[in-house]
mmCIF file of C-alpha atoms in Angstrom:
data_model
loop_
_atom_site.group_PDB
_atom_site.id
_atom_site.type_symbol
_atom_site.label_atom_id
_atom_site.label_comp_id
_atom_site.label_asym_id
_atom_site.label_seq_id
_atom_site.Cartn_x
_atom_site.Cartn_y
_atom_site.Cartn_z
ATOM 1 C CA MET U 1141 5.394 6.057 -16.153
ATOM 2 C CA GLN U 1142 2.642 6.998 -13.827
ATOM 3 C CA TYR U 1143 1.635 5.306 -10.485
ATOM 4 C CA THR U 1144 -1.521 5.931 -8.359
ATOM 5 C CA VAL U 1145 -0.801 5.883 -4.643
ATOM 6 C CA LYS U 1146 -2.616 2.966 -2.587
ATOM 7 C CA ALA U 1147 -3.109 2.906 1.135
ATOM 8 C CA GLY U 1148 0.213 1.845 2.959
ATOM 9 C CA ASP U 1149 2.401 3.405 0.105
ATOM 10 C CA THR U 1150 5.640 5.161 1.302
ATOM 11 C CA ILE U 1151 8.032 6.918 -1.384
ATOM 12 C CA TYR U 1152 10.755 4.424 -0.157
ATOM 13 C CA GLY U 1153 8.312 1.369 -0.955
ATOM 14 C CA ILE U 1154 7.462 2.919 -4.436
ATOM 15 C CA SER U 1155 11.024 3.354 -5.174
ATOM 16 C CA LYS U 1156 11.919 -0.368 -4.433
ATOM 17 C CA GLN U 1157 8.897 -1.502 -6.185
ATOM 18 C CA PHE U 1158 9.996 0.050 -9.502
ATOM 19 C CA GLY U 1159 13.703 -0.077 -8.916
ATOM 20 C CA VAL U 1160 14.396 3.523 -9.258
ATOM 21 C CA SER U 1161 15.805 5.891 -6.606
ATOM 22 C CA ALA U 1162 13.643 7.703 -3.889
ATOM 23 C CA MET U 1163 15.403 10.903 -4.823
ATOM 24 C CA ASP U 1164 14.477 10.827 -8.388
ATOM 25 C CA ILE U 1165 10.744 10.195 -7.454
ATOM 26 C CA TYR U 1166 10.963 13.651 -4.894
ATOM 27 C CA ASN U 1167 12.761 15.496 -7.883
ATOM 28 C CA LEU U 1168 10.540 14.208 -10.694
ATOM 29 C CA ASN U 1169 7.479 15.170 -8.791
ATOM 30 C CA ASN U 1170 8.604 18.337 -7.164
ATOM 31 C CA LEU U 1171 7.792 16.729 -3.447
ATOM 32 C CA THR U 1172 8.986 18.677 -0.666
ATOM 33 C CA SER U 1173 8.080 15.926 2.064
ATOM 34 C CA SER U 1174 7.609 12.314 2.006
ATOM 35 C CA ASN U 1175 3.831 12.699 2.713
ATOM 36 C CA ILE U 1176 1.872 11.251 0.191
ATOM 37 C CA ARG U 1177 -1.943 10.470 -0.006
ATOM 38 C CA VAL U 1178 -4.266 7.884 -1.509
ATOM 39 C CA GLY U 1179 -5.120 8.368 -5.061
ATOM 40 C CA GLN U 1180 -2.018 10.853 -5.680
ATOM 41 C CA VAL U 1181 -0.703 10.242 -9.113
ATOM 42 C CA LEU U 1182 3.173 9.955 -9.168
ATOM 43 C CA LYS U 1183 5.481 10.070 -12.112
ATOM 44 C CA ILE U 1184 7.810 7.299 -11.978
ATOM 45 C CA PRO U 1185 11.404 7.715 -13.597
ATOM 46 C CA THR U 1186 12.693 5.030 -16.058
ATOM 47 C CA ASN U 1187 15.437 3.119 -14.758
ATOM 48 C CA GLN U 1188 18.343 3.313 -17.065
ATOM 49 C CA SER U 1189 21.867 1.714 -16.888
ATOM 50 C CA THR U 1190 23.352 5.152 -16.458
ATOM 51 C CA ASN U 1191 21.072 6.154 -13.699
ATOM 52 C CA PRO U 1192 20.733 3.205 -11.308
ATOM 53 C CA SER U 1193 18.206 3.096 -8.561
ATOM 54 C CA ASN U 1194 20.701 2.803 -5.925
ATOM 55 C CA MET U 1195 22.049 6.360 -5.804
ATOM 56 C CA PHE U 1196 21.722 9.764 -4.047
ATOM 57 C CA MET U 1197 22.415 13.424 -5.000
ATOM 58 C CA TYR U 1198 25.682 15.119 -3.679
ATOM 59 C CA THR U 1199 26.367 18.914 -4.201
ATOM 60 C CA VAL U 1200 29.897 19.669 -4.682
ATOM 61 C CA LYS U 1201 31.392 22.153 -2.179
ATOM 62 C CA LYS U 1202 34.878 24.167 -2.029
ATOM 63 C CA GLY U 1203 38.021 21.792 -1.825
ATOM 64 C CA ASP U 1204 35.931 18.717 -3.318
ATOM 65 C CA SER U 1205 37.639 16.507 -5.897
ATOM 66 C CA LEU U 1206 36.330 13.252 -7.618
ATOM 67 C CA TYR U 1207 38.971 11.461 -5.558
ATOM 68 C CA SER U 1208 37.782 12.905 -2.088
ATOM 69 C CA ILE U 1209 34.234 12.399 -2.783
ATOM 70 C CA ALA U 1210 34.808 8.820 -4.010
ATOM 71 C CA LYS U 1211 37.013 8.032 -0.765
ATOM 72 C CA ILE U 1212 34.307 9.560 1.424
ATOM 73 C CA TYR U 1213 31.389 7.544 -0.249
ATOM 74 C CA ASN U 1214 33.239 4.178 -0.449
ATOM 75 C CA THR U 1215 33.115 4.303 -4.342
ATOM 76 C CA THR U 1216 35.430 4.988 -7.475
ATOM 77 C CA VAL U 1217 36.136 7.857 -9.521
ATOM 78 C CA ASP U 1218 35.477 5.965 -12.645
ATOM 79 C CA GLU U 1219 32.110 4.995 -11.167
ATOM 80 C CA ILE U 1220 31.205 8.759 -10.400
ATOM 81 C CA ILE U 1221 32.478 9.854 -14.058
ATOM 82 C CA LYS U 1222 30.448 6.924 -15.524
ATOM 83 C CA LEU U 1223 27.260 7.711 -13.754
ATOM 84 C CA ASN U 1224 27.418 11.559 -14.363
ATOM 85 C CA ASN U 1225 28.579 11.134 -17.853
ATOM 86 C CA LEU U 1226 31.462 13.482 -17.004
ATOM 87 C CA LYS U 1227 34.087 14.631 -19.716
ATOM 88 C CA SER U 1228 36.849 15.570 -17.330
ATOM 89 C CA THR U 1229 37.539 15.473 -13.737
ATOM 90 C CA ASN U 1230 37.144 19.285 -13.036
ATOM 91 C CA LEU U 1231 34.324 20.156 -10.620
ATOM 92 C CA SER U 1232 32.411 23.294 -9.830
ATOM 93 C CA ILE U 1233 31.103 24.535 -6.655
ATOM 94 C CA GLY U 1234 27.325 23.593 -6.553
ATOM 95 C CA GLN U 1235 27.438 20.962 -9.083
ATOM 96 C CA THR U 1236 25.217 18.263 -8.392
ATOM 97 C CA LEU U 1237 26.640 14.550 -8.747
ATOM 98 C CA ARG U 1238 25.017 11.161 -8.612
ATOM 99 C CA ILE U 1239 26.487 8.982 -6.021
ATOM 100 C CA PRO U 1240 26.133 5.298 -5.811
ATOM 101 C CA GLU U 1241 24.594 4.229 -2.449
ATOM 102 C CA THR U 1242 26.737 1.984 -0.225
ATOM 103 C CA ASN U 1243 24.341 1.874 2.635
ATOM 104 C CA ILE U 1244 20.655 2.696 3.306
ATOM 105 C CA THR U 1245 19.063 3.430 6.512
ATOM 106 C CA VAL U 1246 15.410 3.934 6.961
ATOM 107 C CA THR U 1247 13.900 5.595 9.891
ATOM 108 C CA THR U 1248 9.979 5.338 10.460
ATOM 109 C CA MET U 1249 8.158 7.978 12.568
ATOM 110 C CA PRO U 1250 4.495 7.218 13.286
ATOM 111 C CA PRO U 1251 1.833 9.609 12.376
ATOM 112 C CA SER U 1252 0.791 12.429 14.634
ATOM 113 C CA PHE U 1253 -2.671 13.207 15.746
ATOM 114 C CA THR U 1254 -4.664 15.906 17.518
ATOM 115 C CA SER U 1255 -8.125 15.668 19.176
ATOM 116 C CA TYR U 1256 -11.549 17.213 17.831
ATOM 117 C CA THR U 1257 -14.668 16.930 19.491
ATOM 118 C CA VAL U 1258 -17.617 17.176 17.103
ATOM 119 C CA LYS U 1259 -19.926 20.352 17.048
ATOM 120 C CA LYS U 1260 -23.232 20.882 15.678
ATOM 121 C CA GLY U 1261 -23.129 21.045 11.802
ATOM 122 C CA ASP U 1262 -19.749 18.977 11.541
ATOM 123 C CA SER U 1263 -19.520 16.213 9.062
ATOM 124 C CA LEU U 1264 -16.742 14.157 7.943
ATOM 125 C CA TYR U 1265 -16.513 15.922 4.685
ATOM 126 C CA SER U 1266 -16.095 19.459 6.409
ATOM 127 C CA LEU U 1267 -13.686 18.198 8.968
ATOM 128 C CA ALA U 1268 -11.523 16.774 6.167
ATOM 129 C CA LYS U 1269 -11.511 19.858 4.199
ATOM 130 C CA LYS U 1270 -10.656 21.888 7.441
ATOM 131 C CA TYR U 1271 -7.572 19.640 8.313
ATOM 132 C CA GLY U 1272 -6.480 19.137 4.698
ATOM 133 C CA ILE U 1273 -6.836 15.414 4.939
ATOM 134 C CA SER U 1274 -9.161 12.641 3.261
ATOM 135 C CA VAL U 1275 -12.459 11.492 4.541
ATOM 136 C CA ASP U 1276 -11.207 7.945 4.176
ATOM 137 C CA THR U 1277 -8.221 8.886 6.540
ATOM 138 C CA ILE U 1278 -10.444 10.004 9.361
ATOM 139 C CA ILE U 1279 -12.620 6.930 9.020
ATOM 140 C CA MET U 1280 -9.594 4.600 9.125
ATOM 141 C CA ASP U 1281 -7.959 6.270 12.118
ATOM 142 C CA ASN U 1282 -11.213 6.204 14.106
ATOM 143 C CA ALA U 1283 -12.270 3.005 13.057
ATOM 144 C CA LEU U 1284 -15.680 4.576 12.309
ATOM 145 C CA ASN U 1285 -18.446 2.197 11.061
ATOM 146 C CA SER U 1286 -20.485 4.899 9.327
ATOM 147 C CA THR U 1287 -20.241 8.464 8.406
ATOM 148 C CA ASN U 1288 -22.626 9.676 10.928
ATOM 149 C CA LEU U 1289 -21.295 11.720 13.420
ATOM 150 C CA SER U 1290 -22.446 12.761 16.988
ATOM 151 C CA ILE U 1291 -22.214 16.008 18.662
ATOM 152 C CA GLY U 1292 -19.727 15.578 21.519
ATOM 153 C CA GLN U 1293 -17.934 12.822 19.806
ATOM 154 C CA VAL U 1294 -13.979 12.943 20.043
ATOM 155 C CA LEU U 1295 -12.247 11.967 16.748
ATOM 156 C CA LYS U 1296 -8.550 11.551 16.228
ATOM 157 C CA ILE U 1297 -7.328 13.867 13.457
ATOM 158 C CA ARG U 1298 -4.092 13.333 11.678
ATOM 159 C CA THR U 1299 -1.795 16.373 11.690
ATOM 160 C CA GLY U 1300 1.219 14.436 10.066
ATOM 161 C CA ASP U 1301 1.589 11.194 8.217
ATOM 162 C CA THR U 1302 3.821 8.281 8.789
ATOM 163 C CA THR U 1303 7.306 9.211 7.516
ATOM 164 C CA GLU U 1304 10.077 7.226 6.220
ATOM 165 C CA ILE U 1305 13.192 8.995 6.329
ATOM 166 C CA GLU U 1306 15.749 7.657 3.885
ATOM 167 C CA GLU U 1307 19.571 8.425 4.458
ATOM 168 C CA CYS U 1308 22.197 6.956 2.016
ATOM 169 C CA PHE U 1309 25.670 7.328 2.480
ATOM 170 C CA GLY U 1310 29.243 5.538 2.411
ATOM 171 C CA THR U 1311 30.498 3.288 5.037
ATOM 172 C CA SER U 1312 33.290 5.865 5.933
ATOM 173 C CA TYR U 1313 31.168 9.008 5.832
ATOM 174 C CA ASN U 1314 31.808 11.297 8.835
ATOM 175 C CA PRO U 1315 30.141 14.411 8.773
ATOM 176 C CA ASN U 1316 31.796 17.316 10.180
ATOM 177 C CA THR U 1317 29.532 18.371 13.511
ATOM 178 C CA SER U 1318 31.794 20.785 15.020
ATOM 179 C CA SER U 1319 30.150 23.947 13.194
ATOM 180 C CA GLY U 1320 26.618 24.930 12.294
ATOM 181 C CA THR U 1321 24.090 27.601 11.817
ATOM 182 C CA THR U 1322 20.562 28.658 12.554
ATOM 183 C CA TYR U 1323 17.630 28.920 10.610
ATOM 184 C CA THR U 1324 14.207 30.336 11.284
ATOM 185 C CA VAL U 1325 11.152 28.383 9.922
ATOM 186 C CA LYS U 1326 9.163 30.021 7.318
ATOM 187 C CA ARG U 1327 5.561 29.253 5.900
ATOM 188 C CA GLY U 1328 5.843 26.483 3.769
ATOM 189 C CA ASP U 1329 9.089 24.735 5.048
ATOM 190 C CA SER U 1330 9.230 21.305 6.201
ATOM 191 C CA LEU U 1331 12.320 19.193 7.436
ATOM 192 C CA TYR U 1332 12.982 17.556 4.067
ATOM 193 C CA SER U 1333 13.089 20.995 2.317
ATOM 194 C CA ILE U 1334 15.360 22.589 5.035
ATOM 195 C CA ALA U 1335 17.573 19.565 4.853
ATOM 196 C CA LYS U 1336 18.045 19.898 1.109
ATOM 197 C CA LYS U 1337 18.596 23.448 1.238
ATOM 198 C CA PHE U 1338 21.445 22.945 3.872
ATOM 199 C CA ASN U 1339 22.673 19.732 2.300
ATOM 200 C CA THR U 1340 22.281 17.623 5.492
ATOM 201 C CA THR U 1341 19.787 15.067 6.455
ATOM 202 C CA VAL U 1342 16.263 15.080 8.295
ATOM 203 C CA SER U 1343 17.486 12.807 11.041
ATOM 204 C CA ASN U 1344 20.509 15.124 11.629
ATOM 205 C CA ILE U 1345 18.065 18.054 12.028
ATOM 206 C CA ILE U 1346 15.774 16.001 14.463
ATOM 207 C CA SER U 1347 18.636 14.963 16.416
ATOM 208 C CA LYS U 1348 20.530 18.546 16.803
ATOM 209 C CA ASN U 1349 17.026 19.924 18.053
ATOM 210 C CA ASN U 1350 15.788 17.079 20.044
ATOM 211 C CA LEU U 1351 12.495 17.069 17.972
ATOM 212 C CA VAL U 1352 9.659 14.453 18.900
ATOM 213 C CA SER U 1353 7.806 14.990 15.534
ATOM 214 C CA THR U 1354 8.337 16.269 12.048
ATOM 215 C CA ASN U 1355 5.655 19.285 12.649
ATOM 216 C CA LEU U 1356 7.352 22.580 12.497
ATOM 217 C CA SER U 1357 6.110 26.101 13.508
ATOM 218 C CA ILE U 1358 6.480 29.568 11.615
ATOM 219 C CA GLY U 1359 9.175 31.387 13.443
ATOM 220 C CA GLN U 1360 10.854 28.265 15.401
ATOM 221 C CA ILE U 1361 14.463 28.422 15.273
ATOM 222 C CA LEU U 1362 16.494 25.293 14.397
ATOM 223 C CA ARG U 1363 20.213 24.374 14.614
ATOM 224 C CA ILE U 1364 21.519 23.080 11.286
#
C-alpha cells in the first residue's frame, strides 16, 4: 500500500491512521529521520495478526533471555514467541525481536528556522532549491500572498521540520545510565540514526547532551 504525504502529516499520525507500527514505516521506507515532505510517497506495511501495530524492535544483548526481556517490557514469553514466530527459546546476540508496546510517549519538537535577507536575483524557487525545502513551505512559513520577493525582505527559512519522537517501552523499563560512550557526528548522521545505532532513544541523547534542537554539526561530540 502507498500513501502520499499531506500538509500536517507525521510518521506517528500516519501509523495510527493505518493501524501499523511507526517503526515499520521507518524500516520499509529506509527513513533515517522523522522528517517527511508534502507529496512524498510512503510505502505502508500491511497490518497482519502476527505483526500488530503496537510494537517496537529490540536488539538482543549479552545475558538476555526471553524471560528477562518479557519482564522488563511487561509482557509474556509466549507473546514474544508468537509475535516473532520463534521455534525455540534460544536467542542470539544481535537478534532483532518484535516487542509489544505497553506505553507510548510522544514528544513534539517545533520546527527550527534561520533568517534570510532577499538579494537581487533571488526567487522562491532558487531559495527552496538552496535550502532543500519546497516553495510551498517558504510561502506557508512566511504567510506570503504572492511569489514576488523584494530586495531586503527578510524571510524565515526552515532548517528542521516539526519532529515527533516516539518512545515505546514497558512500564518497568529502567535503562542503565551509569555507563556510556561518546560519538563524533559524521556527514549524514541524524539523532534518529545515531539512537538506532546505539540501541537508545532520541530523547535520551537530547537529555544527555542538553540539546535545544535536533540539528547536528559534523564533528560534534555527543555523549551516548
